[in-house]
Coordinates of C-alpha atoms in Angstrom, one line a residue:
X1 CA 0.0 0.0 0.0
X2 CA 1.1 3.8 -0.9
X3 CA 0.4 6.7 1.7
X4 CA 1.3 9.9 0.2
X5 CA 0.1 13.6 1.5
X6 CA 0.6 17.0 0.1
X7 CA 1.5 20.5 1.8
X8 CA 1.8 23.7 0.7
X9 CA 2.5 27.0 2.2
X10 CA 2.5 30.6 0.5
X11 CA 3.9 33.9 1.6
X12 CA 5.7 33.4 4.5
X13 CA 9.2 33.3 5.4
X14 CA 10.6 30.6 3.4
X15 CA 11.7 28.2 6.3
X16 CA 8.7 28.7 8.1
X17 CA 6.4 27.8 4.9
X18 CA 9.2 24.6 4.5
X19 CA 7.5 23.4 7.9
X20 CA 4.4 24.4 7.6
X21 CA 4.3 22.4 3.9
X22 CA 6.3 19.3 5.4
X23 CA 4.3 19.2 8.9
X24 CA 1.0 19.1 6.3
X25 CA 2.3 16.3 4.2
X26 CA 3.3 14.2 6.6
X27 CA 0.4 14.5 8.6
X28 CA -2.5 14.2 5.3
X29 CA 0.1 10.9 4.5
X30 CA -1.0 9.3 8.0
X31 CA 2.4 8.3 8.9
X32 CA 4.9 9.4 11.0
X33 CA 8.1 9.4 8.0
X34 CA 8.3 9.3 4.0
X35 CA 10.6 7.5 2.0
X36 CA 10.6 10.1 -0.7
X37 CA 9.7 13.5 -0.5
X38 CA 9.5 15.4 -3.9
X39 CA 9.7 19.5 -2.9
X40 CA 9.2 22.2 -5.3
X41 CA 9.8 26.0 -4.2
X42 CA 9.7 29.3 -5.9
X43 CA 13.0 30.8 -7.4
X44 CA 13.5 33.2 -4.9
X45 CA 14.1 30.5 -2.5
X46 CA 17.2 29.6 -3.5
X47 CA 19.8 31.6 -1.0
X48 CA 17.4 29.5 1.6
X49 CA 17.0 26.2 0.0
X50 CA 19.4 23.9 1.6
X51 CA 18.4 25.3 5.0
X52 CA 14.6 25.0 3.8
X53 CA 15.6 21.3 2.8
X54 CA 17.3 20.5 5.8
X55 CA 13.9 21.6 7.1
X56 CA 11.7 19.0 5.2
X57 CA 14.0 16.2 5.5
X58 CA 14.0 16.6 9.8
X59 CA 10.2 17.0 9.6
X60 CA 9.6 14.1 7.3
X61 CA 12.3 11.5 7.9
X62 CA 12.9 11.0 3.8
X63 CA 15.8 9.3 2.8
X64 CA 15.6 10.9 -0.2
X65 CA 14.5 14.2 -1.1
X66 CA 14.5 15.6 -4.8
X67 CA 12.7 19.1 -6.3
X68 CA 14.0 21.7 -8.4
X69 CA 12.1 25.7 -8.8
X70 CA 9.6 26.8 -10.2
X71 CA 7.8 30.0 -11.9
X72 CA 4.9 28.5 -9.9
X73 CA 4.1 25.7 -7.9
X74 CA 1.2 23.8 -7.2
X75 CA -0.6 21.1 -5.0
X76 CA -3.7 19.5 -5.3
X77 CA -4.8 22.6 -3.8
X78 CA -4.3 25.2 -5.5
X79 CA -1.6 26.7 -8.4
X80 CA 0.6 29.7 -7.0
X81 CA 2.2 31.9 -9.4
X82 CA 4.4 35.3 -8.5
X83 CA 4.3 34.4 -4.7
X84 CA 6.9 33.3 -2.4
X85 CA 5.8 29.2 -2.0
X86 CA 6.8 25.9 -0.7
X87 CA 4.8 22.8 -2.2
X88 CA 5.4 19.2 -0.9
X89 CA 4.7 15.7 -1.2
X90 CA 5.6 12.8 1.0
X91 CA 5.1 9.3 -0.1
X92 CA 5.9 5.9 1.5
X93 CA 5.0 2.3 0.3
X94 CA 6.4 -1.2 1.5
X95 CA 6.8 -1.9 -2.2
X96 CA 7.9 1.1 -3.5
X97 CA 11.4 1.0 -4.5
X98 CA 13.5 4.7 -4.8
X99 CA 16.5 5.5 -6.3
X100 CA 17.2 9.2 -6.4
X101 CA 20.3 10.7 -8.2
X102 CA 21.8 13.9 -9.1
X103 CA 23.9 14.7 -12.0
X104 CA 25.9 18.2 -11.6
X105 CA 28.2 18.6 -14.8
X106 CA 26.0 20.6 -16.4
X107 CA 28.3 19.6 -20.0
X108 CA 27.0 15.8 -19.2
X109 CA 23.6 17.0 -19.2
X110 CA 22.8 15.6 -22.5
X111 CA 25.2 13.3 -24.8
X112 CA 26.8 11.6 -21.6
X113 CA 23.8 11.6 -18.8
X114 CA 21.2 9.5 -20.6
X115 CA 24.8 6.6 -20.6
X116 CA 25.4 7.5 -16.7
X117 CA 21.6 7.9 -15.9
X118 CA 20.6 4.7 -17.3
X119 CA 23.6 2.9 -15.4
X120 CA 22.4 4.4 -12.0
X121 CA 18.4 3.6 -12.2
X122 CA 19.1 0.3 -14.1
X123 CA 18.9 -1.7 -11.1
X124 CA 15.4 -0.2 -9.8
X125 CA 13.2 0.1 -13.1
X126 CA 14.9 -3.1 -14.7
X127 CA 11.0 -4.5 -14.5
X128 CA 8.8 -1.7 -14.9
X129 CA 9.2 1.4 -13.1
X130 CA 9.4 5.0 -14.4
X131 CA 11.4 8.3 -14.1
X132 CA 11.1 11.8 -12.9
X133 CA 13.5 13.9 -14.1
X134 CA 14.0 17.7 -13.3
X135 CA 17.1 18.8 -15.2
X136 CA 18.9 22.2 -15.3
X137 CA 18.1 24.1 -19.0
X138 CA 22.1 24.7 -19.2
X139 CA 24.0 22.2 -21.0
X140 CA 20.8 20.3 -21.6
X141 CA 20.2 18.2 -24.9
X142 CA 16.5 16.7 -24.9
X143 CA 16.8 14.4 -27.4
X144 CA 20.2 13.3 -26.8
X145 CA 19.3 12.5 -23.2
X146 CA 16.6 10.8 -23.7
X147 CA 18.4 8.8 -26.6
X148 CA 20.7 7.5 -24.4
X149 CA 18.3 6.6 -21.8
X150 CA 16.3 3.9 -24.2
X151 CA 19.4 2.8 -26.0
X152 CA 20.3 1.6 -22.6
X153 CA 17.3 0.8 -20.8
X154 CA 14.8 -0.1 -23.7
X155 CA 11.5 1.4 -23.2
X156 CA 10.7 3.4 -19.4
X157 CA 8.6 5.9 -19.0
X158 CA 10.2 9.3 -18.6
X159 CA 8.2 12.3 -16.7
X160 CA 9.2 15.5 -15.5
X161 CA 10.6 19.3 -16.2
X162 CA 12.8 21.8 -16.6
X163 CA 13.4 23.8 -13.4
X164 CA 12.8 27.4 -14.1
X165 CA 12.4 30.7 -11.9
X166 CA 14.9 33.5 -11.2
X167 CA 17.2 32.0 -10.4
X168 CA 16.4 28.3 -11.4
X169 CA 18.3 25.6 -9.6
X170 CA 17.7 21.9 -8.7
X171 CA 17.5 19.9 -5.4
X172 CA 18.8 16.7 -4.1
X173 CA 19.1 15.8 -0.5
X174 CA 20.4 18.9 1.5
X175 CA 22.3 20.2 -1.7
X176 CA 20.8 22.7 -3.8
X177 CA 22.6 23.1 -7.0
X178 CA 22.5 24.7 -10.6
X179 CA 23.3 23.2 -13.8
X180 CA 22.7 19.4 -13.1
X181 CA 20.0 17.0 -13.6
X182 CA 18.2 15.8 -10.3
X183 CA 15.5 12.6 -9.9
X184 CA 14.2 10.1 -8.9
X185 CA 13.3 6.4 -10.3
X186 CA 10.4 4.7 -9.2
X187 CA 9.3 1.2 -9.3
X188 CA 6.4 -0.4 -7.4
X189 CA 3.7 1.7 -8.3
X190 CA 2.3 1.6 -12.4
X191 CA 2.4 5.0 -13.9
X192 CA -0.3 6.4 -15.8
X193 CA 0.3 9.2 -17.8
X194 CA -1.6 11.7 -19.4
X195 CA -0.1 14.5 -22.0
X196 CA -1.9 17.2 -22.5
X197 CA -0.8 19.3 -25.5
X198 CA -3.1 22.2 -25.5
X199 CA -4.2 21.7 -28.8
X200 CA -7.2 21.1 -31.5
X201 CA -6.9 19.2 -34.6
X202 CA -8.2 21.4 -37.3
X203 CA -8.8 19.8 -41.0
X204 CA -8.2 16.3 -42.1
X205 CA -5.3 14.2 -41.2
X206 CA -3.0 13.8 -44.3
X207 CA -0.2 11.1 -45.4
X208 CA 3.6 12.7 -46.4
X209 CA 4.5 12.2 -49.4
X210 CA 7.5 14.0 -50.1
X211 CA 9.8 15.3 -47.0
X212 CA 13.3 16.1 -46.4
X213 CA 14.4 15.8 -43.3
X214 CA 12.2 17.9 -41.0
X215 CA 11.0 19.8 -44.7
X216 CA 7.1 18.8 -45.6
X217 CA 7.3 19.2 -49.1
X218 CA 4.2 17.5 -50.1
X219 CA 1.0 16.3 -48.5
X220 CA -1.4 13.7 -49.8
X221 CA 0.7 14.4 -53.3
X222 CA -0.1 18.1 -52.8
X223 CA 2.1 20.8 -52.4
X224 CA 2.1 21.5 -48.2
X225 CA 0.9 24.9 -47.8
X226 CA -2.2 24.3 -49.6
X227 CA -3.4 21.7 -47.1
X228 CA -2.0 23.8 -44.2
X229 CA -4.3 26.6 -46.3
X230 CA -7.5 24.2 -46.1
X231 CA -7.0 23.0 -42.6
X232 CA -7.8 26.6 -41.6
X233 CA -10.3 27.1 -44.0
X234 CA -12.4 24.7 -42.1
X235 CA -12.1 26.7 -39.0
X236 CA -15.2 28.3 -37.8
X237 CA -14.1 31.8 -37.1
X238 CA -11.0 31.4 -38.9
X239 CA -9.4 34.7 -39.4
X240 CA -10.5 35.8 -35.4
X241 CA -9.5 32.3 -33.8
X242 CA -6.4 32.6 -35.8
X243 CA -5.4 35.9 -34.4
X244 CA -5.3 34.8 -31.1
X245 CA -3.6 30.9 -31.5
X246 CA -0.6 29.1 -32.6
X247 CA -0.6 26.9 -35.5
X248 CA 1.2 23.7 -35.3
X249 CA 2.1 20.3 -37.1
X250 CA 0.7 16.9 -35.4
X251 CA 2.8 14.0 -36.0
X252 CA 0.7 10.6 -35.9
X253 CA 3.1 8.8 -33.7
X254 CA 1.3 5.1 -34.3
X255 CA 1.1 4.4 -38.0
X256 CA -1.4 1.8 -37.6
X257 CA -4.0 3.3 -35.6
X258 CA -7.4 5.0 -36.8
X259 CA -9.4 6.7 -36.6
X260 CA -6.4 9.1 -35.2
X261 CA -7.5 11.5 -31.6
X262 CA -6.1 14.2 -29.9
X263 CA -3.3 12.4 -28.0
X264 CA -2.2 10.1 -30.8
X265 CA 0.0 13.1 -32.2
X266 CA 3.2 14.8 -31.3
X267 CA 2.5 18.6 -31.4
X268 CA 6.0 20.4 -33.1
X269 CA 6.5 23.6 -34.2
X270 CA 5.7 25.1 -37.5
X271 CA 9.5 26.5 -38.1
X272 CA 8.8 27.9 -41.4
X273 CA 6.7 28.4 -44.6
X274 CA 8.2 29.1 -48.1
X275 CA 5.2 29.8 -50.1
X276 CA 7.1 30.2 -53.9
X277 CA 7.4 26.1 -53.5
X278 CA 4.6 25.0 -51.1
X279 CA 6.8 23.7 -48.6
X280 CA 6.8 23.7 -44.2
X281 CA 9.7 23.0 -42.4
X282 CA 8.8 21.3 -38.7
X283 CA 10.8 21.6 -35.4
X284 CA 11.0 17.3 -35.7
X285 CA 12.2 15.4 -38.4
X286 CA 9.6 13.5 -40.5
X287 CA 9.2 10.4 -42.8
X288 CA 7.1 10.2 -45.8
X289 CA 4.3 7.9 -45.2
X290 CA 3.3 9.6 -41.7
X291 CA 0.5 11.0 -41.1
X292 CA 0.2 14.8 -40.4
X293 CA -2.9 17.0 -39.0
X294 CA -2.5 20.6 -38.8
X295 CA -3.6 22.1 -35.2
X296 CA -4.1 25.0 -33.0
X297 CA -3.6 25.8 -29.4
X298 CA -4.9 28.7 -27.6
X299 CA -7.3 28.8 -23.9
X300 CA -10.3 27.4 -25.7
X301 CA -8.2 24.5 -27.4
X302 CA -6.1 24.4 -23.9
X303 CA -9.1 23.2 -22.1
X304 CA -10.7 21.4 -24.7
X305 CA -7.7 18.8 -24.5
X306 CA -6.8 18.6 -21.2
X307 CA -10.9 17.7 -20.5
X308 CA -9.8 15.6 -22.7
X309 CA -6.9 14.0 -21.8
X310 CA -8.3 13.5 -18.4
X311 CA -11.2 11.4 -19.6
X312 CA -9.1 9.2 -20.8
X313 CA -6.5 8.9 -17.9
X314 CA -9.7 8.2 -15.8
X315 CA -10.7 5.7 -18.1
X316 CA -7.4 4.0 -18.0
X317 CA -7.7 3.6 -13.9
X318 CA -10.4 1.3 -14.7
X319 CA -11.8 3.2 -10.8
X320 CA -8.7 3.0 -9.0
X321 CA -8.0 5.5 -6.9
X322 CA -4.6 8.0 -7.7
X323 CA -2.2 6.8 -4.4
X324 CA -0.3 10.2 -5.5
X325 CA 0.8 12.2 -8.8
X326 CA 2.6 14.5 -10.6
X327 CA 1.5 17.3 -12.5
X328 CA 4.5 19.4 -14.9
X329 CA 3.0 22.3 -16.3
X330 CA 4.4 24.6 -18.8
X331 CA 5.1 28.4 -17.6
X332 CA 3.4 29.1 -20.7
X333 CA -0.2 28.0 -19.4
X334 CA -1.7 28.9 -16.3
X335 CA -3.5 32.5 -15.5
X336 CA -1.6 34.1 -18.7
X337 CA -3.2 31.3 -20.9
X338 CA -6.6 31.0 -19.0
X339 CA -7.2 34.2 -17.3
X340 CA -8.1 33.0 -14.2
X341 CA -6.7 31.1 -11.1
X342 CA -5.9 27.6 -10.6
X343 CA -7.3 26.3 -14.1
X344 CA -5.9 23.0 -14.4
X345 CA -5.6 21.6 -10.7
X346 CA -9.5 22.4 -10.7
X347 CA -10.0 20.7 -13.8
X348 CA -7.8 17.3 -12.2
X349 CA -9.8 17.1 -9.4
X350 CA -13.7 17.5 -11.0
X351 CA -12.4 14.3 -13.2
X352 CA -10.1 12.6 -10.7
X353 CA -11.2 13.2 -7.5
X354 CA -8.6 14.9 -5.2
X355 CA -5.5 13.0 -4.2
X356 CA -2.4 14.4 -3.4
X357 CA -0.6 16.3 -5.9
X358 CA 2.7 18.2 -6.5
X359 CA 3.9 19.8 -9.5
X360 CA 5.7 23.6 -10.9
X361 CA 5.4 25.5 -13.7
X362 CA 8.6 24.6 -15.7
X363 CA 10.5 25.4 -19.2
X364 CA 9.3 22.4 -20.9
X365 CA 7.7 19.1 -20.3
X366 CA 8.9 15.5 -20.5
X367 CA 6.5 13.1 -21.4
X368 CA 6.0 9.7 -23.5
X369 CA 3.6 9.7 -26.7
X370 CA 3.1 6.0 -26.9
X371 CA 6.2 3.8 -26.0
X372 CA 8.5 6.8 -26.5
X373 CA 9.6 9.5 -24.8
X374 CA 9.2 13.0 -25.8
X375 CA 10.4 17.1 -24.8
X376 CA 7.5 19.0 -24.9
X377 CA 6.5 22.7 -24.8
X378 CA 3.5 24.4 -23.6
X379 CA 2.7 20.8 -22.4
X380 CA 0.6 19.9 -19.0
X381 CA 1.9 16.2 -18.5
X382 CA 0.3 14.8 -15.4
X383 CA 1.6 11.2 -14.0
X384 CA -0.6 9.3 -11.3
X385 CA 0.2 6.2 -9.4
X386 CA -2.7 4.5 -8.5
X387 CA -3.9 2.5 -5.4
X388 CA -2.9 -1.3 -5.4
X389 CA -6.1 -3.3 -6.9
X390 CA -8.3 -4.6 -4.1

């Protein structure tokens, strides 16, 4: 069985809010220590954050304690952006197996840590299991990282963000550090994961039939713009929903499946149009015979898919309970995307229940897309670990 609890505490001096947010966990978790305690604190924490985690780790007895900062934090609560915060989460289970580690050459943070990574958590997720990872954004390569990770380790789910707040900085233990890569690997507990990309499929879903590397010149044997063209055509309110969203490419990331929904694509960048030969270059490289649907993300698209995406996390718990989870939200979202408070914690609770929670507002999202691992942007990625099956 898991026990987890969350605390958080706002606007007080920083080592009194630690406390506060520890004394809370611990107590919600109905245990007297945690193995793990994941911490998340705003960035102007930092000249306090190894006494703030010397705090949480006397309060909550965890071996191992792992967070990074934030531009906002959150709990199952409430989200806290531009406020002095502390969020935690305590979690203990006889079966739960932890293996926390901290890289700090911030150089390593890409071509060398997915080697070294995979060699330190290959013991613990060797049979299922997952990651969190929180890394630095110096030095870090995304796709190299997370390269090296499956070449050595195969297929393991791989959750988390990049720390971010002035300044940004990571946490492991009592250390508090900037420039590495800090974590935890988890095992015992089945992940289910849940990536919401903020965005709306608009027109039909196409096959690529000429491409160059990450260059879309022709789709459905036509020349690339023009679909692009008639995908927002079919926009109501084109022009004025236009105005106000982002256009982007979704990458069908199972070639097999259809009819193809929201969270079978990998949202990517639109990195450039050259009308004189129809063509659209994409921030991902892509293969001719994939299938490609043009989106959009603003609020209304925003909460269209994570409503979304949480149906179908709840459907996945086939009514098991969340024991804890993890919620990575892009600083992109919250208030300045919604226009109000506490958007997507309220939305996770009215089709989850409440359960204890912990999460920031980050510089990107890690997240898998099927049986692979992805960087994300503008990305709410929410991992829960349900209750053990009656």
């Amino acid at each position: 069985m898991i026990a987890a609890g969350s605390g958080l505490s706002v606007g007080r001096s920083l080592e009194d809010a630690a406390l506060e947010a520890a004394l809370q966990a611990l107590s919600r978790s109905g245990h007297d220590h945690a193995d793990l305690a994941l911490v998340f604190l705003s960035g102007d924490a930092y000249p306090s954050a190894s006494r703030i985690l010397h705090v949480i780790r006397r309060v909550t007895g965890a071996r191992a304690v792992v967070g990074c900062s934030g531009v906002g934090i959150l709990t199952d609560e409430c989200e806290v952006e531009g406020e002095s915060s502390v969020a935690v989460l305590t979690i203990r289970g006889e079966r739960l197996a932890v293996t926390p580690f901290l890289l700090e050459d911030q150089e390593r943070v890409g071509d060398e840590a997915g080697a070294e990574l995979a060699d330190r958590v290959g013991a613990t997720v060797a049979e299922g299991g997952c990651l969190l990872i929180l890394p630095d954004v110096m030095g870090l390569n995304p796709p190299a990282l997370l390269s090296g990770l499956h070449d050595a380790l195969g297929f393991v789910p791989v959750m988390g963000a990049v720390a971010a707040g002035m300044p940004l900085f990571e946490l492991f233990n009592t250390d508090c550090v900037r420039g590495g890569l800090a974590g935890v690997a988890l095992s015992g507990a089945d992940p289910v994961v849940g990536v919401a990309q903020g965005c709306m499929p608009i027109g039909e879903p196409y096959v690529i039939t000429r491409a160059e590397a990450n260059v879309i010149l022709e789709i459905g044997s036509r020349p690339a713009v023009e679909i692009l063209r008639e995908a927002i055509r079919s926009l109501e309110n084109a022009e004025e929903r236009i105005r106000h969203a982002g256009l982007f490419a979704g990458l069908a990331m199972d070639p097999a499946k259809s009819p193809l929904e929201r969270g079978d694509f990998l949202v990517r960048n639109l990195a450039g149009v050259d009308q004189s030969s129809g063509a659209i270059a994409v921030a991902e490289p892509v293969t001719v015979g994939q299938t490609i649907q043009f989106q959009i993300r603003d609020a209304e698209s925003s909460r269209e898919d994570l409503h979304s995406t949480l149906q179908g996390l709840a459907k996945r718990l086939e009514g098991r309970r969340p024991a804890f989870g993890c919620y990575f939200n892009c600083a992109g979202r919250g208030r300045g995307l919604f226009g109000l408070p506490d958007h997507d914690v309220t939305l996770i609770r009215e089709q989850l229940g409440k359960f204890p929670l912990v999460g920031f507002f980050g510089n990107g999202e890690f997240a898998p897309i099927g049986r692979r691992n992805f960087f994300h942007t503008y990305t709410g990625a929410l991992v829960v670990f349900p209750e053990d099956r009656p």
